[in-house]
PDB file of C-alpha atoms and ligand atoms in Angstrom:
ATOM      1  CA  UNK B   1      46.875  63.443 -19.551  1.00 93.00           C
ATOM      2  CA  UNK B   2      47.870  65.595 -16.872  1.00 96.00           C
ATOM      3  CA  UNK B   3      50.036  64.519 -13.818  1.00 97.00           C
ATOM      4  CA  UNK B   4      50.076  67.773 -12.100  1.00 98.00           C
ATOM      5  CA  UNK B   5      47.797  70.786 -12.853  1.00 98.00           C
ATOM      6  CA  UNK B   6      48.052  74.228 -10.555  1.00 98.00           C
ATOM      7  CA  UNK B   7      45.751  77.145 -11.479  1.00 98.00           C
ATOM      8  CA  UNK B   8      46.324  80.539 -10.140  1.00 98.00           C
ATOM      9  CA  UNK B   9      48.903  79.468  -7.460  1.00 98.00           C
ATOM     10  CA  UNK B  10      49.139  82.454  -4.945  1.00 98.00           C
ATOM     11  CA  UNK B  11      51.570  81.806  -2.064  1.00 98.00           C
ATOM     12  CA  UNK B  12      52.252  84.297   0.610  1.00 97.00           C
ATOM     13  CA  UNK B  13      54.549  84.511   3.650  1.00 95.00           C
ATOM     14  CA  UNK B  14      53.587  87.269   5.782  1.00 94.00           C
ATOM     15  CA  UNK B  15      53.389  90.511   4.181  1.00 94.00           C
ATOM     16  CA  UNK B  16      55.428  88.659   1.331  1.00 95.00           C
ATOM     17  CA  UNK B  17      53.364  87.015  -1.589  1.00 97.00           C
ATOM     18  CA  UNK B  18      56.378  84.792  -3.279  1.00 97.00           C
ATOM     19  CA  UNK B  19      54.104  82.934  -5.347  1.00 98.00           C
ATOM     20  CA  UNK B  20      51.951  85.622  -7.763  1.00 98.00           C
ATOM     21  CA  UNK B  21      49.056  83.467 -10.256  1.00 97.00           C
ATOM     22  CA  UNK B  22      50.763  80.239 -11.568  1.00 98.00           C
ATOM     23  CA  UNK B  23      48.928  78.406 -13.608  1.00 98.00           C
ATOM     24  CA  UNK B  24      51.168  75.309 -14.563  1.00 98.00           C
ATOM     25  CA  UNK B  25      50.803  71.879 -16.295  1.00 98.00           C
ATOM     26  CA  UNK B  26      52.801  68.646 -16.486  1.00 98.00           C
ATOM     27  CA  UNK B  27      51.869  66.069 -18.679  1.00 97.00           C
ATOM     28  CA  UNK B  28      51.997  62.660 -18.411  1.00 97.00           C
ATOM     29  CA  UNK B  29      55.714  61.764 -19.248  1.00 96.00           C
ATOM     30  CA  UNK B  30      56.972  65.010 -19.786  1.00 97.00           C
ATOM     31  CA  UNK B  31      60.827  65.888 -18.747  1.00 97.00           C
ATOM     32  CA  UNK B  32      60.468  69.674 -16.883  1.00 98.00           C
ATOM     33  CA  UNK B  33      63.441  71.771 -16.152  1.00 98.00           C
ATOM     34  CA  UNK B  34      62.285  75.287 -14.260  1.00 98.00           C
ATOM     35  CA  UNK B  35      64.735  78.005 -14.025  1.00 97.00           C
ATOM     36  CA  UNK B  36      64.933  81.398 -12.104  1.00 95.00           C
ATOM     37  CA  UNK B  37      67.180  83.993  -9.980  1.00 94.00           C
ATOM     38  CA  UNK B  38      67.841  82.666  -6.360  1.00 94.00           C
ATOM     39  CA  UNK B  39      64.682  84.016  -4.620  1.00 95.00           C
ATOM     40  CA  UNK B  40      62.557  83.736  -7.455  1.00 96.00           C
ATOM     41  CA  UNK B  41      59.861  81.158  -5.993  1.00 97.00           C
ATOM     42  CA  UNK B  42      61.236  77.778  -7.492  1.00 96.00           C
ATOM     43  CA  UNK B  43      61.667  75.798  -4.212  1.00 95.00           C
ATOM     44  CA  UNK B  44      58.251  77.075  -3.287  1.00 96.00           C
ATOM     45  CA  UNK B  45      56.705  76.414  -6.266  1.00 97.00           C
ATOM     46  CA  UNK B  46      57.877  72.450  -6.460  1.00 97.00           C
ATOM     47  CA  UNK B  47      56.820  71.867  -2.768  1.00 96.00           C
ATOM     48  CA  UNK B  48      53.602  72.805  -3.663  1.00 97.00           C
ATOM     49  CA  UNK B  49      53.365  70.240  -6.803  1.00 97.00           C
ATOM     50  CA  UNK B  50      55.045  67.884  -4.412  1.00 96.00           C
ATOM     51  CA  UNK B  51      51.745  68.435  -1.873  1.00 96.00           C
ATOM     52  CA  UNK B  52      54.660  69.310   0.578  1.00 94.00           C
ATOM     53  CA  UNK B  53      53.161  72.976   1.286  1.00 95.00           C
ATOM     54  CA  UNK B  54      49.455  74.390   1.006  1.00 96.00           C
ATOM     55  CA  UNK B  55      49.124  77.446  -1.570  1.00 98.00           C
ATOM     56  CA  UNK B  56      46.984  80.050  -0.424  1.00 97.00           C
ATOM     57  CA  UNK B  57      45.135  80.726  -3.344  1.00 98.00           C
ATOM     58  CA  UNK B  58      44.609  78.854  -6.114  1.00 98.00           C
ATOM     59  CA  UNK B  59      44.231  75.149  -7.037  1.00 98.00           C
ATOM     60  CA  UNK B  60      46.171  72.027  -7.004  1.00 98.00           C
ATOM     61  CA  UNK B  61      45.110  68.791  -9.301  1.00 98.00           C
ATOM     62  CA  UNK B  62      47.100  65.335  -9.417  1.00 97.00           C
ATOM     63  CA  UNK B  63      46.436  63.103 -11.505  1.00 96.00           C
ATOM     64  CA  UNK B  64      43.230  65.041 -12.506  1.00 96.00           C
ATOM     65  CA  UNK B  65      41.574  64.660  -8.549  1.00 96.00           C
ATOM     66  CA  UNK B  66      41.472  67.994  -6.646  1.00 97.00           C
ATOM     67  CA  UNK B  67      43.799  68.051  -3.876  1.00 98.00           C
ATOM     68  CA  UNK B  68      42.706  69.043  -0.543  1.00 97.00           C
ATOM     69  CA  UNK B  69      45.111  70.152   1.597  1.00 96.00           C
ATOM     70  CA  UNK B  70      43.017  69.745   4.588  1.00 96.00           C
ATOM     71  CA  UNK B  71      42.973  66.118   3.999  1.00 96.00           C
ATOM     72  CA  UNK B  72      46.448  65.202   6.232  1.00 95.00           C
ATOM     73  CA  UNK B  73      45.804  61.114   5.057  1.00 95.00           C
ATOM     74  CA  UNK B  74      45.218  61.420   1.643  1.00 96.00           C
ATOM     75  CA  UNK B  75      48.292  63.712   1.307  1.00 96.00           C
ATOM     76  CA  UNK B  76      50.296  61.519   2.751  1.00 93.00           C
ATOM     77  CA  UNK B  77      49.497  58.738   0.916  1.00 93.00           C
ATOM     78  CA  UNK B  78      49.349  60.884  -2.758  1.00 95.00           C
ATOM     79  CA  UNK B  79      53.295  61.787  -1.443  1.00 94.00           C
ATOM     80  CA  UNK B  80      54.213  58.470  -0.857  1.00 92.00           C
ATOM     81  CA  UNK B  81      52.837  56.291  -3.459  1.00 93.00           C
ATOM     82  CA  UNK B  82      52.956  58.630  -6.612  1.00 95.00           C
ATOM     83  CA  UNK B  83      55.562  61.516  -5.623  1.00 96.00           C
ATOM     84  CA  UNK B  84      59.248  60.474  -5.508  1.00 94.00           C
ATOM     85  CA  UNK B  85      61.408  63.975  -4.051  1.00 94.00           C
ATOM     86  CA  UNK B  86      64.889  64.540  -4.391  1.00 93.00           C
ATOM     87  CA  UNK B  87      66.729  67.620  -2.803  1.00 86.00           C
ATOM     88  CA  UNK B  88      69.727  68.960  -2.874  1.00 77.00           C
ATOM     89  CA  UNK B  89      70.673  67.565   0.890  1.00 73.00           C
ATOM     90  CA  UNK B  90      69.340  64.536   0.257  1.00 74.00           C
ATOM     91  CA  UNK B  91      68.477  63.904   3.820  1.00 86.00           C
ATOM     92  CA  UNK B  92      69.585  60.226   3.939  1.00 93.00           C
ATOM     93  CA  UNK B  93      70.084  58.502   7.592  1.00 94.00           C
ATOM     94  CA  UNK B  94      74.104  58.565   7.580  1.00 92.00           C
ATOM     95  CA  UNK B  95      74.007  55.859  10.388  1.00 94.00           C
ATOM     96  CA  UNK B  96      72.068  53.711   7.733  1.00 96.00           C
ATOM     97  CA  UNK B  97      72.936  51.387   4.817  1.00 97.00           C
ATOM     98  CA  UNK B  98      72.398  52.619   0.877  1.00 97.00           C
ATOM     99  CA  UNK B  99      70.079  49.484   1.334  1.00 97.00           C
ATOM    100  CA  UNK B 100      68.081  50.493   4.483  1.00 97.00           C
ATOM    101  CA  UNK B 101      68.061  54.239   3.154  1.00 96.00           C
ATOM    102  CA  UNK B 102      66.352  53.267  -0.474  1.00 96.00           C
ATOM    103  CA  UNK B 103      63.616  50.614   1.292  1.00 97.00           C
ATOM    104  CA  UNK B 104      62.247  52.832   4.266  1.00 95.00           C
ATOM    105  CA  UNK B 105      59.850  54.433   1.488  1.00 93.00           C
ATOM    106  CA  UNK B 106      58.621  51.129   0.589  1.00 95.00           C
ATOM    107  CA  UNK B 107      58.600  49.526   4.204  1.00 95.00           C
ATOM    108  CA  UNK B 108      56.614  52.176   5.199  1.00 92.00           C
ATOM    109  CA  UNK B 109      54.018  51.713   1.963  1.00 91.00           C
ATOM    110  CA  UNK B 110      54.192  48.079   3.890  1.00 93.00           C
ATOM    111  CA  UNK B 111      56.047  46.281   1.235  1.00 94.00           C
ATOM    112  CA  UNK B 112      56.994  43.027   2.279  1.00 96.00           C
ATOM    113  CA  UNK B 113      61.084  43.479   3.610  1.00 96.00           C
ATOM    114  CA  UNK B 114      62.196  40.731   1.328  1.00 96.00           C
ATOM    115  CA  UNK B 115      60.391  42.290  -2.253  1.00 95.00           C
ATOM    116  CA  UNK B 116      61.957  45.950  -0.793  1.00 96.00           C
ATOM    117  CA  UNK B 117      65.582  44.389  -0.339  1.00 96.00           C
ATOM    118  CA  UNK B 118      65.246  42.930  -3.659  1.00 95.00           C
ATOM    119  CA  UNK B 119      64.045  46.002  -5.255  1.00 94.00           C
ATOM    120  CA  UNK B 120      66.161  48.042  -3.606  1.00 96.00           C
ATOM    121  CA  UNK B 121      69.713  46.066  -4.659  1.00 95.00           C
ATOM    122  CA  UNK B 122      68.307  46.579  -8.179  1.00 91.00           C
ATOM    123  CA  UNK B 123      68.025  49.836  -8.206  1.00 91.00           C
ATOM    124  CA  UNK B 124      71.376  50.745  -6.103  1.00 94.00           C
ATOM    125  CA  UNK B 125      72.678  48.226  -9.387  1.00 91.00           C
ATOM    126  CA  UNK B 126      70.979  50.403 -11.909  1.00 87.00           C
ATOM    127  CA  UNK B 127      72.495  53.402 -10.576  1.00 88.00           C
ATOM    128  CA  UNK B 128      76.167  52.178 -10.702  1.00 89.00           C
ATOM    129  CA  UNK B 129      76.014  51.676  -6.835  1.00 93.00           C
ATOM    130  CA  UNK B 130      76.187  47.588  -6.925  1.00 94.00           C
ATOM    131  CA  UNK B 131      78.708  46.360  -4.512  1.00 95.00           C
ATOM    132  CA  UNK B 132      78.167  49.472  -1.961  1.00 96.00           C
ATOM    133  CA  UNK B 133      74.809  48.005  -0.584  1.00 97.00           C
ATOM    134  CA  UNK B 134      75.618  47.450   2.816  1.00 97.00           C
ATOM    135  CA  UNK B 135      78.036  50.740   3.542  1.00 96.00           C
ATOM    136  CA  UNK B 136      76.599  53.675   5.605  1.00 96.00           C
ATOM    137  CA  UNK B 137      75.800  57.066   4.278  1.00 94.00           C
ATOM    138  CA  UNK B 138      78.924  58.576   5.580  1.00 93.00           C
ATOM    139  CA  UNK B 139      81.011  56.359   3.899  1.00 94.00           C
ATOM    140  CA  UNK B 140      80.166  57.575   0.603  1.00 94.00           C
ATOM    141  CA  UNK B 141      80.258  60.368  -1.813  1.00 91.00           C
ATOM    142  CA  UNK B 142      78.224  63.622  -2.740  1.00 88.00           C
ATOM    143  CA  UNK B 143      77.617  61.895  -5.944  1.00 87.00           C
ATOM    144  CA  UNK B 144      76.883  58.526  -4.627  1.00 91.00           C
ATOM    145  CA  UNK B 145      74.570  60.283  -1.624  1.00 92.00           C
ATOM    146  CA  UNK B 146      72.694  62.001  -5.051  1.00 89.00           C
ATOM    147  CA  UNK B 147      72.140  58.887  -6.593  1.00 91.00           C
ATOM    148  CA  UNK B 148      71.188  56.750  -3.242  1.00 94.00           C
ATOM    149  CA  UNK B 149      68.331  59.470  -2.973  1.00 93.00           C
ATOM    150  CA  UNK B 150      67.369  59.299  -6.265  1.00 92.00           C
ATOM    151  CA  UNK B 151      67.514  55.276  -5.998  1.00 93.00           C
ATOM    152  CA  UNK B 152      64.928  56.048  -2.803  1.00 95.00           C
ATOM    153  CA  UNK B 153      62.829  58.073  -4.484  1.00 92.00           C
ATOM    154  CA  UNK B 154      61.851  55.275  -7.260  1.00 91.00           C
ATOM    155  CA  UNK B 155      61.237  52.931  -5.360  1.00 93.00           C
ATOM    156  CA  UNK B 156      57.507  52.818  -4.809  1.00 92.00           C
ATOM    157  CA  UNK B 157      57.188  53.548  -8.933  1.00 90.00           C
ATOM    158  CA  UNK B 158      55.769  57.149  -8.355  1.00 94.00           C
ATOM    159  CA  UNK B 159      54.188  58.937 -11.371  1.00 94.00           C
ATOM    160  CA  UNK B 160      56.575  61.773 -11.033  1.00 96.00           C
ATOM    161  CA  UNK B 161      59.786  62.295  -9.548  1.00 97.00           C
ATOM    162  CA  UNK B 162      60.224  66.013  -7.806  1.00 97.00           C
ATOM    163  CA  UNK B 163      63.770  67.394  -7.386  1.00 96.00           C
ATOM    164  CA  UNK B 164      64.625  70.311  -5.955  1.00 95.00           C
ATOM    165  CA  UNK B 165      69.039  71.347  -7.359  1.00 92.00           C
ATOM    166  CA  UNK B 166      69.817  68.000  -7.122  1.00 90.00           C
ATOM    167  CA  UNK B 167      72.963  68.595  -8.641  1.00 88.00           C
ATOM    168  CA  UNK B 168      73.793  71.461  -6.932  1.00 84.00           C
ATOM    169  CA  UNK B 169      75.957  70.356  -4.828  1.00 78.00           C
ATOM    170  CA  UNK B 170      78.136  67.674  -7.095  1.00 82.00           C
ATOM    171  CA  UNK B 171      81.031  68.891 -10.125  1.00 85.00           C
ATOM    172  CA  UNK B 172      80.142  68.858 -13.596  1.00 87.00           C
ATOM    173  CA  UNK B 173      80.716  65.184 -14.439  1.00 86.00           C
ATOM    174  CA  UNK B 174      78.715  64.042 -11.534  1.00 83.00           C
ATOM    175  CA  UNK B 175      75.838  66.187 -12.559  1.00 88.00           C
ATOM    176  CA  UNK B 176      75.759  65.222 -15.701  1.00 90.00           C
ATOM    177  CA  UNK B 177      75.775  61.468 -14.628  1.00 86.00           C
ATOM    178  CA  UNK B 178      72.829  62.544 -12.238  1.00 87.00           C
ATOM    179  CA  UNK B 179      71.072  64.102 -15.469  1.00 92.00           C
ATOM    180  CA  UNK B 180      71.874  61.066 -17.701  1.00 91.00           C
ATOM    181  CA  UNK B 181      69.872  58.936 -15.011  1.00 90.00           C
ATOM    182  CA  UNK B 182      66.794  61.654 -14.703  1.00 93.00           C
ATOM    183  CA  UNK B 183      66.900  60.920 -19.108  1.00 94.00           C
ATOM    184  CA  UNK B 184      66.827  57.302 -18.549  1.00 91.00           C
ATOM    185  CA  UNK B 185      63.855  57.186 -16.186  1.00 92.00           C
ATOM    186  CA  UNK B 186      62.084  59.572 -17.832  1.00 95.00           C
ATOM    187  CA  UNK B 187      62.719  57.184 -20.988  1.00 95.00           C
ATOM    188  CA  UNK B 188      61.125  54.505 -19.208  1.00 92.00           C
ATOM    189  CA  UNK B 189      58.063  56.738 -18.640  1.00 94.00           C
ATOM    190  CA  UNK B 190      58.420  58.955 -14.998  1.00 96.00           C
ATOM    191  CA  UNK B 191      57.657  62.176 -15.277  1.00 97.00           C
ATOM    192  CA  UNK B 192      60.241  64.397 -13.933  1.00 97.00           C
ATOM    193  CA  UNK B 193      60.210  68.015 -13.111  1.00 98.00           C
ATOM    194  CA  UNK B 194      63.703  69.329 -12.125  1.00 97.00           C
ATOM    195  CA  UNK B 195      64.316  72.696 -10.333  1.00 96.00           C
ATOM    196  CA  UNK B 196      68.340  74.054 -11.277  1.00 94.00           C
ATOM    197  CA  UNK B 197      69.903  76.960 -11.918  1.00 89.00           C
ATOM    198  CA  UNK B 198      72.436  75.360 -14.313  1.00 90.00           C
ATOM    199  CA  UNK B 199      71.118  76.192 -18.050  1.00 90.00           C
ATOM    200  CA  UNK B 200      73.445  73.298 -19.251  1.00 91.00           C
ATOM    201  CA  UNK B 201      71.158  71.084 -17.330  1.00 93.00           C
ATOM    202  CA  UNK B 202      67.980  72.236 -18.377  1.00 95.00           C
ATOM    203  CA  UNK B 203      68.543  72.448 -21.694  1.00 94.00           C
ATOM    204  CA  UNK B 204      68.479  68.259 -21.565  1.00 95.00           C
ATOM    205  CA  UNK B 205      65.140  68.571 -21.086  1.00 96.00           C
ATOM    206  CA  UNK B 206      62.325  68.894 -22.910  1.00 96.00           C
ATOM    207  CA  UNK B 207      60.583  71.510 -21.788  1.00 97.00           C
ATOM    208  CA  UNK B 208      61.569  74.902 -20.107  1.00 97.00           C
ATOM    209  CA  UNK B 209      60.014  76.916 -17.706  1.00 98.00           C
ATOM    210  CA  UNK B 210      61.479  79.970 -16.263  1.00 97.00           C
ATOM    211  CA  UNK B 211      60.340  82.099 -12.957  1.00 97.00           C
ATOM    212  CA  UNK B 212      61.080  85.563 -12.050  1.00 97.00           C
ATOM    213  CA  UNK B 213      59.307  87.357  -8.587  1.00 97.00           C
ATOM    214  CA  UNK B 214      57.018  84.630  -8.514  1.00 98.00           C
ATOM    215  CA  UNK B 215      55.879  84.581 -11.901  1.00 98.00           C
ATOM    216  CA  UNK B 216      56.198  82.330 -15.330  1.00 98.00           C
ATOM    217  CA  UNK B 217      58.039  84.418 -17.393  1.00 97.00           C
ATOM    218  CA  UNK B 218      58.852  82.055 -20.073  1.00 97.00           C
ATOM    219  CA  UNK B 219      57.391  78.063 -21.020  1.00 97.00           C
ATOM    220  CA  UNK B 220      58.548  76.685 -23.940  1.00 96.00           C
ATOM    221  CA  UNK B 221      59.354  73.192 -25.578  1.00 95.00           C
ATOM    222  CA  UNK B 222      63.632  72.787 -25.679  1.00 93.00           C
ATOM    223  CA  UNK B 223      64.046  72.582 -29.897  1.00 83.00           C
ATOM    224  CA  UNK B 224      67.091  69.908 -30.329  1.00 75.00           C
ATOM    225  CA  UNK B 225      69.028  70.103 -33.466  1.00 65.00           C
TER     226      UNK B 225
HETATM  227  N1  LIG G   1      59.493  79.795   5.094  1.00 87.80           N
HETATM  228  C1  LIG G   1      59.737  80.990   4.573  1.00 87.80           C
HETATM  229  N2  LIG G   1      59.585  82.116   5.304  1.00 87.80           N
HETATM  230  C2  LIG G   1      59.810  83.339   4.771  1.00 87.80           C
HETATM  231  N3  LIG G   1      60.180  83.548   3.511  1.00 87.80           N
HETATM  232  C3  LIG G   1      60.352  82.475   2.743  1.00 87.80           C
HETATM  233  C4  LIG G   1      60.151  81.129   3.208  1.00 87.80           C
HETATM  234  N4  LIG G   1      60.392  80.289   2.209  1.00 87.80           N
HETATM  235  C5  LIG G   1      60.747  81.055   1.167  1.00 87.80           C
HETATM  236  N5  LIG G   1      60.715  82.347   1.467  1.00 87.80           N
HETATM  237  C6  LIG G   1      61.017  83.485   0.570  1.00 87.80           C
HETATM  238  O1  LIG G   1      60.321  83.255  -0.638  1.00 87.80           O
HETATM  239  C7  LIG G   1      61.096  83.628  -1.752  1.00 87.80           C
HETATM  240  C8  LIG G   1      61.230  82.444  -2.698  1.00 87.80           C
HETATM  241  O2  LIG G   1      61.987  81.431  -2.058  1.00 87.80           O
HETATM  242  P1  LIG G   1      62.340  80.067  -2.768  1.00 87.80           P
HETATM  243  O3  LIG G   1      63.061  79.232  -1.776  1.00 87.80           O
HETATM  244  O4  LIG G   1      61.122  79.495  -3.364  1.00 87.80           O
HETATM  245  O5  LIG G   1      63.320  80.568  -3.921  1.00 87.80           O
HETATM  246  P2  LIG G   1      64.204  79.729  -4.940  1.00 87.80           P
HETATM  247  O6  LIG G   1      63.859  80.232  -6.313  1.00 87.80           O
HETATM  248  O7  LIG G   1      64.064  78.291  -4.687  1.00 87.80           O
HETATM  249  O8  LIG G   1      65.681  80.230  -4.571  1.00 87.80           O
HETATM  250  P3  LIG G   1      67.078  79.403  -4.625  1.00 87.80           P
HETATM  251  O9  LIG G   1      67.485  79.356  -6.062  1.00 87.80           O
HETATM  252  O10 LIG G   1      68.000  80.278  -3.826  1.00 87.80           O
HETATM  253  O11 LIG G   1      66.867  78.077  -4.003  1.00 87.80           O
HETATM  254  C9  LIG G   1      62.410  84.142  -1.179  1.00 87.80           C
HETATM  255  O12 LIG G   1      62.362  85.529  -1.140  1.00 87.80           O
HETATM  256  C10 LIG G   1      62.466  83.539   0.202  1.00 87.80           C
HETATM  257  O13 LIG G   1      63.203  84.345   1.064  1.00 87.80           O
HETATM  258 MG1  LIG G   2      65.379  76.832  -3.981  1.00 87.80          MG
END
C-alpha cells in the first residue's frame, strides 16, 4: 500500500519551473532518504508530499484518496492527523515547556489535556529527554530542540513522519542519535521520508532517492552487507 503517491509533479515559481515531472511513491512503512545539490528541488518536493504547498501540475494521492488542494479543511486535517514534519529550525515556542511544545499538536486535534500530558512525558522519556519536561525551549540544546520536534511530531500517531535536514544543524554524534530514533520509529511501523545532504545518513535507510534540477535522477533500494 501506498502512503504517498505524486505523478508528474510540475512546480514552478515564476519564470522558474523547480519541480520538472516527478512521479514518486512511498510505501506503507518504507524508510526514504532523498538526496540532491543545494537548489536541486528537495525542500520543494517534501512540502508538497507534506500537503504544505500546491504543485502546479501533476497529482498528489495520500493514502490512495486524491488530494485537493482547493480543499483548505481537509488539508488541514490530512496535515495534522496523518503528517508529522520536522525541519531543520524546528520552530518550537522558546517561551514554552518541552511538554507544552510536544502537546499543542494534539490539543489542537482536541485531545483531552490530561491523555496529551501523559503522552507527551512518554515520548520526551522515549527520546532520552525524561527529567527536562518542564524547562523552556531556550534552555536546551540543538540536539535536544531536534528531538523535542521530533517528540511533537509523533504525537498524534501520523502515518508518515516528513523531515526536512533535520540534522543539519547538530555534530555527528547528535545526528546519528537523531537517525537511530528515525530507525526505531520506523521499526515500529511510521513511514519516514528524510530530506539530507549527508550520504552517511542516507545510507541508513532503505531506500534512496536522488534529485538533480528538479528531476529523479536515481531510486534505488540501499543493499546492506
Ligand atoms: N518561494 C520561492 N521563491 C522563489 N524561488 C524558490 C522558492 N522556493 C524555492 N525556490 C527555488 O527553487 C529551487 C529549489 O529550492 P529548494 O528549496 O527546493 O532546494 P533544496 O534542494 O531544498 O536546497 P537546499 O539543499 O539548499 O535546502 C531553488 O533554485 C530555489 O531558489
Ligand atoms: Mg532544502
Amino acid at each position: 500500500m501506498k502512503v504517498i503517491e505524486l505523478r508528474g509533479i510540475r512546480k514552478s515559481i515564476g519564470q522558474e519551473e523547480i519541480l520538472k515531472g516527478i512521479d514518486l511513491s512511498v510505501q506503507v512503512g518504507e524508510f526514504l532518504a532523498i538526496v540532491g545539490a543545494s537548489g536541486s528541488g528537495k525542500s520543494s518536493l517534501l512540502y508538497i508530499m507534506g500537503l504544505l504547498d500546491k504543485p502546479t501540475e501533476g497529482e498528489v494521492f495520500f493514502e490512495g484518496e486524491r488530494v485537493d488542494f482547493s480543499e483548505e479543511k481537509r488539508l488541514s486535517e490530512l496535515r495534522n492527523k496523518k503528517i508529522g514534519f520536522v525541519f531543520q529550525f524546528h520552530y518550537l515556542l522558546p517561551e514554552f515547556t518541552l511538554l507544552e511544545n510536544v502537546m499543542l499538536p494534539a490539543i489542537k486535534l482536541g485531545m483531552k489535556k490530561d491523555e496529551a500530558e501523559e503522552r507527551a512525558y512518554e515520548l520526551l522519556n522515549s527520546l532520552g529527554l525524561g527529567g527536562k519536561e518542564r524547562r523552556r525551549i531556550y534552555q536546551i540544546s540543538g540536539g535536544e530542540m531536534q528531538r523535542v520536534a521530533i517528540a511533537r511530531a509523533l504525537i498524534n500517531s501520523p502515518s508518515a513522519i516528513l523531515a526536512d535536514e533535520p540534522t543539519g544543524n547538530l555534530d555527528s554524534k547528535n545526528s546519528q542519535r537523531v537517525m537511530e530514533i528515525f530507525k526505531e520509529i520506523n521499526r515500529r511501523g511510521t513511514t519516514i521520508v528524510m530530506v539530507t545532504h549527508e550520504l552517511e545518513l542516507a545510507e541508513q535507510a532503505q531506500r534512496l532517492v536522488e534529485i538533480k534540477d528538479g528531476a529523479v535522477l536515481s531510486d534505488r533500494a540501499i543493499q546492506r552487507a
